[in-house]
CSV table of C-alpha atoms in Angstrom, one decimal:
chain,number,residue,atom,x,y,z
A,1,MET,CA,50.6,145.2,141.1
A,2,LYS,CA,49.8,145.8,144.7
A,3,LYS,CA,46.1,146.3,143.8
A,4,LEU,CA,46.1,142.9,142.1
A,5,TYR,CA,47.7,141.2,145.1
A,6,MET,CA,45.3,142.8,147.5
A,7,SER,CA,42.3,141.8,145.4
A,8,PHE,CA,43.5,138.2,145.4
A,9,ILE,CA,43.9,138.2,149.2
A,10,LEU,CA,40.5,139.6,149.7
A,11,PHE,CA,39.1,137.0,147.3
A,12,LEU,CA,40.8,134.3,149.3
A,13,MET,CA,39.5,135.6,152.6
A,14,PHE,CA,36.0,135.7,151.2
A,15,CYS,CA,36.2,132.1,150.0
A,16,PHE,CA,37.9,130.8,153.1
A,17,SER,CA,34.9,131.3,155.3
A,18,SER,CA,33.4,128.1,154.0
A,19,CYS,CA,35.8,126.5,151.3
A,20,VAL,CA,37.8,124.5,153.8
A,21,ASP,CA,38.4,121.0,155.0
A,22,ILE,CA,37.3,121.1,158.6
A,23,GLU,CA,38.4,118.7,161.2
A,24,GLU,CA,37.3,118.8,164.9
A,25,ARG,CA,39.3,116.6,167.2
A,26,TYR,CA,38.6,115.8,170.8
A,27,ASP,CA,41.0,113.8,173.0
A,28,PHE,CA,39.4,113.0,176.3
A,29,LYS,CA,41.9,112.0,179.1
A,30,ALA,CA,41.4,109.6,182.0
A,31,ASP,CA,41.7,112.6,184.4
A,32,GLY,CA,38.7,114.3,182.9
A,33,SER,CA,40.6,116.8,180.8
A,34,CYS,CA,40.1,117.2,177.0
A,35,ASN,CA,42.2,118.7,174.3
A,36,VAL,CA,40.0,120.1,171.5
A,37,VAL,CA,41.4,121.2,168.1
A,38,TYR,CA,39.5,123.0,165.4
A,39,GLY,CA,41.5,122.5,162.2
A,40,PHE,CA,40.8,124.4,159.0
A,41,ASP,CA,42.7,123.3,155.8
A,42,MET,CA,42.2,125.8,153.0
A,43,SER,CA,44.9,124.3,150.8
A,44,LYS,CA,42.5,122.9,148.2
A,45,ALA,CA,40.7,126.2,147.8
A,46,VAL,CA,44.1,128.0,147.4
A,47,SER,CA,45.1,125.4,144.7
A,48,VAL,CA,42.0,126.1,142.7
A,49,LEU,CA,42.3,129.9,143.1
A,50,MET,CA,45.9,129.8,141.8
A,51,ASN,CA,44.5,129.5,138.3
A,52,LEU,CA,43.1,133.0,138.7
A,53,VAL,CA,46.4,134.6,139.5
A,54,THR,CA,48.8,135.9,136.9
A,55,ASP,CA,52.5,134.8,136.9
A,56,SER,CA,53.6,138.4,137.7
A,57,VAL,CA,51.5,138.4,140.9
A,58,LYS,CA,52.9,135.0,141.9
A,59,GLU,CA,56.4,136.5,141.7
A,60,THR,CA,55.7,139.3,144.1
A,61,PRO,CA,57.4,139.3,147.6
A,62,GLN,CA,54.0,139.4,149.3
A,63,PHE,CA,52.8,136.3,147.5
A,64,GLY,CA,56.0,134.5,148.4
A,65,MET,CA,55.7,135.0,152.2
A,66,ILE,CA,55.9,131.8,154.2
A,67,LYS,CA,54.4,131.7,157.7
A,68,ASP,CA,54.5,128.9,160.3
A,69,THR,CA,53.7,130.3,163.7
A,70,THR,CA,51.8,129.5,166.9
A,71,LEU,CA,50.5,132.2,169.3
A,72,ASN,CA,49.0,132.0,172.8
A,73,PHE,CA,45.5,133.3,172.3
A,74,TYR,CA,45.4,135.4,175.4
A,75,SER,CA,48.9,137.0,175.2
A,76,ALA,CA,48.2,137.9,171.6
A,77,LEU,CA,45.2,140.0,172.5
A,78,PRO,CA,45.6,143.7,172.9
A,79,ASP,CA,45.4,145.1,176.5
A,80,SER,CA,42.1,146.8,175.7
A,81,THR,CA,40.5,143.5,174.7
A,82,GLN,CA,42.0,141.6,177.7
A,83,GLN,CA,40.4,144.1,180.1
A,84,LYS,CA,37.0,143.4,178.7
A,85,LEU,CA,37.1,139.6,179.2
A,86,SER,CA,35.4,137.9,182.2
A,87,ALA,CA,37.5,135.7,184.5
A,88,GLU,CA,36.2,132.6,182.7
A,89,GLU,CA,37.0,134.0,179.3
A,90,VAL,CA,40.5,134.9,180.5
A,91,ASN,CA,41.1,131.3,181.6
A,92,MET,CA,39.7,130.0,178.3
A,93,ALA,CA,41.9,132.3,176.3
A,94,LYS,CA,45.0,131.4,178.3
A,95,SER,CA,44.4,127.7,177.6
A,96,SER,CA,44.1,128.3,173.8
A,97,SER,CA,46.5,128.8,171.0
A,98,LEU,CA,46.2,129.8,167.4
A,99,ALA,CA,48.5,128.2,164.8
A,100,ILE,CA,49.0,129.4,161.2
A,101,LYS,CA,50.8,127.6,158.4
A,102,MET,CA,50.9,129.4,155.1
A,103,ASP,CA,52.9,129.0,151.8
A,104,LEU,CA,50.7,130.1,148.9
A,105,LYS,CA,53.2,129.1,146.3
A,106,LYS,CA,52.8,125.5,147.5
A,107,SER,CA,49.1,125.9,148.0
A,108,ILE,CA,49.3,125.6,151.7
A,109,MET,CA,47.0,127.5,154.0
A,110,LYS,CA,46.2,125.8,157.4
A,111,VAL,CA,44.8,127.2,160.6
A,112,SER,CA,44.2,125.4,163.9
A,113,ILE,CA,42.7,126.6,167.2
A,114,ASN,CA,43.7,124.4,170.2
A,115,HIS,CA,42.3,124.4,173.7
A,116,LEU,CA,43.0,122.3,176.7
A,117,ALA,CA,39.9,121.9,178.9
A,118,LYS,CA,40.7,120.8,182.4
A,119,ASN,CA,37.3,119.1,182.9
A,120,THR,CA,33.9,118.6,181.1
A,121,ALA,CA,32.5,121.8,182.5
A,122,ASP,CA,35.4,123.7,181.1
A,123,LEU,CA,34.9,122.0,177.8
A,124,GLN,CA,31.3,122.8,177.6
A,125,TYR,CA,32.0,126.5,178.4
A,126,TYR,CA,34.6,126.6,175.7
A,127,LEU,CA,32.4,125.0,173.0
A,128,GLN,CA,29.6,127.4,173.9
A,129,HIS,CA,31.7,130.6,174.0
A,130,ILE,CA,34.6,130.3,171.5
A,131,SER,CA,32.3,131.4,168.6
A,132,LYS,CA,31.0,134.3,170.6
A,133,ILE,CA,34.5,135.6,171.2
A,134,SER,CA,35.4,135.2,167.6
A,135,MET,CA,32.2,137.1,166.6
A,136,SER,CA,33.2,140.0,168.8
A,137,ASN,CA,36.2,140.4,166.6
A,138,GLN,CA,38.8,139.3,169.1
A,139,LEU,CA,40.3,136.7,166.8
A,140,ASN,CA,40.4,139.3,164.1
A,141,ASN,CA,42.2,141.7,166.5
A,142,VAL,CA,44.8,139.0,166.9
A,143,ALA,CA,45.3,139.0,163.1
A,144,LYS,CA,45.4,142.7,162.9
A,145,ASN,CA,47.9,143.2,165.7
A,146,ASN,CA,50.3,140.4,164.8
A,147,LYS,CA,52.0,140.6,161.4
A,148,GLN,CA,52.5,136.9,161.5
A,149,VAL,CA,48.8,136.3,160.9
A,150,SER,CA,47.7,139.3,158.9
A,151,GLY,CA,45.2,138.4,156.2
A,152,PHE,CA,43.6,135.6,158.2
A,153,ASN,CA,39.8,136.0,158.6
A,154,ALA,CA,39.5,133.9,161.8
A,155,GLN,CA,36.1,135.4,162.8
A,156,GLN,CA,34.2,133.8,159.9
A,157,LEU,CA,35.9,130.4,160.3
A,158,VAL,CA,34.9,129.9,163.9
A,159,ALA,CA,31.6,131.8,163.9
A,160,GLY,CA,29.8,128.8,162.4
A,161,GLN,CA,30.2,126.8,165.6
A,162,ASP,CA,27.5,129.0,167.1
A,163,TYR,CA,24.8,126.8,165.6
A,164,TYR,CA,25.4,123.9,168.0
A,165,SER,CA,24.1,123.3,171.5
A,166,TYR,CA,26.1,121.1,173.9
A,167,GLU,CA,25.6,118.9,176.9
A,168,VAL,CA,28.9,117.5,178.2
A,169,THR,CA,29.4,115.5,181.4
A,170,PRO,CA,31.9,113.0,182.6
A,171,HIS,CA,29.9,110.3,180.9
A,172,LYS,CA,28.3,111.9,177.8
A,173,PHE,CA,29.0,114.2,174.9
A,174,TYR,CA,25.9,115.5,173.2
A,175,ARG,CA,25.9,118.0,170.4
A,176,ILE,CA,22.6,119.0,168.6
A,177,ILE,CA,22.5,121.4,165.7
A,178,ASP,CA,20.1,124.3,166.1
A,179,LYS,CA,18.4,124.3,162.6
A,180,ALA,CA,17.2,127.9,162.9
A,181,LYS,CA,20.8,129.2,163.7
A,182,PHE,CA,22.2,126.9,161.0
A,183,ASN,CA,19.7,128.3,158.4
A,184,ALA,CA,20.7,131.8,159.4
A,185,PHE,CA,24.4,130.9,158.9
A,186,LEU,CA,23.6,129.5,155.5
A,187,LYS,CA,21.7,132.6,154.5
A,188,LYS,CA,24.7,134.7,155.3
A,189,THR,CA,27.1,132.5,153.4
A,190,GLN,CA,25.0,131.1,150.5
A,191,SER,CA,26.9,133.1,147.9
A,192,THR,CA,30.2,131.6,149.2
A,193,PHE,CA,28.9,128.1,149.1
A,194,ALA,CA,27.6,128.6,145.6
A,195,MET,CA,31.0,129.9,144.5
A,196,ALA,CA,32.7,126.9,146.0
A,197,LYS,CA,30.3,124.5,144.3
A,198,ALA,CA,30.9,126.3,140.9
A,199,MET,CA,34.6,125.8,141.4
A,200,LEU,CA,34.1,122.2,142.2
A,201,ILE,CA,35.6,122.7,145.7
A,202,ASP,CA,34.6,120.0,148.0
A,203,MET,CA,34.0,120.9,151.7
A,204,PRO,CA,34.6,117.8,153.8
A,205,TYR,CA,33.8,117.9,157.5
A,206,LYS,CA,35.4,115.4,159.9
A,207,VAL,CA,34.8,115.0,163.6
A,208,VAL,CA,37.1,112.6,165.7
A,209,LEU,CA,36.5,111.9,169.3
A,210,ASN,CA,39.0,109.8,171.3
A,211,PHE,CA,37.9,108.5,174.7
A,212,ALA,CA,39.9,107.1,177.6
A,213,LYS,CA,37.3,104.4,178.1
A,214,PRO,CA,35.0,102.4,175.7
A,215,VAL,CA,31.9,104.1,174.3
A,216,LYS,CA,28.6,102.6,175.5
A,217,LYS,CA,26.4,104.2,172.9
A,218,VAL,CA,26.5,106.5,169.9
A,219,ASN,CA,23.3,107.5,168.1
A,220,ASN,CA,24.5,108.8,164.8
A,221,PRO,CA,24.2,106.1,162.1
A,222,LYS,CA,27.0,107.7,160.1
A,223,ALA,CA,29.4,107.7,163.0
A,224,ILE,CA,32.1,105.0,162.9
A,225,LEU,CA,33.1,103.3,166.2
A,226,SER,CA,36.6,101.8,166.4
A,227,ALA,CA,37.1,98.1,167.2
A,228,ASP,CA,38.2,99.0,170.8
A,229,ARG,CA,35.1,101.3,171.1
A,230,LYS,CA,37.3,104.2,172.2
A,231,ARG,CA,37.2,106.3,169.0
A,232,VAL,CA,34.1,107.8,167.2
A,233,THR,CA,34.7,109.3,163.7
A,234,LEU,CA,32.1,111.2,161.8
A,235,ILE,CA,32.9,112.1,158.2
A,236,THR,CA,30.5,114.1,156.0
A,237,ASN,CA,30.6,117.2,153.8
A,238,MET,CA,28.8,120.6,153.8
A,239,ASP,CA,26.7,119.7,150.8
A,240,ASP,CA,25.1,116.8,152.7
A,241,VAL,CA,24.9,118.8,156.0
A,242,ILE,CA,23.0,121.6,154.1
A,243,LYS,CA,20.5,119.0,152.9
A,244,ASN,CA,20.2,117.3,156.3
A,245,PRO,CA,21.6,119.3,159.2
A,246,SER,CA,20.8,116.4,161.6
A,247,LEU,CA,23.8,114.5,160.2
A,248,MET,CA,26.0,116.6,162.6
A,249,ASN,CA,24.0,115.6,165.7
A,250,LEU,CA,26.0,113.4,168.1
A,251,LYS,CA,24.9,111.7,171.3
A,252,ILE,CA,27.7,109.7,172.8
A,253,ASP,CA,27.5,107.9,176.1
A,254,PHE,CA,30.8,106.5,177.5
């Protein structure tokens, strides 16, 4: 029974690296700060994968565990990891949190990473470094050293952000996808995307940016500008992005 359960969890972790509803949300404040949230909703994938699990496995205590917890990113890191961080990385980690909500029986599996950037320079640093920290296994260390989040493969979820380059100032938010890095990411995850497509699992991708003042210009034709010109919303999916990575490019002047 335990082997069946562990096989199922490993299968979930393998699929979760790309079979997710992803939402990026940026809330720019008048004082120059910005709250950024990476949200990963894996509930649809869990719902599909439930069909592969026997009733006996569903009734195990492990399968029935319910988690709803939020951890400060820095305080959750082991001392050995904290000591390796630069001063800038320490500040970034202290301003970040990791939230997990899991109830497999109800097909709920959601993860969010929240960061409060005090200014645009801080925001650009965060966007350019969060994926590097995750790829150095620090997010995975959080999972391994905290029973509340065991089984969560955070590294793969955030590592994909590494294929963007950013230019953020008090009056602009530019994000351009690096096609070479994106193609390398696709090469590593092609089997996972193929599995998701075979299971008819959609992979929507949504970016929402809220500004304290009206947007002057946005260059992406798929981006939707609100009536008051203070919100930009980009909705697409990974299938379309794979065909045309430029869909994720954003150049916003405000």
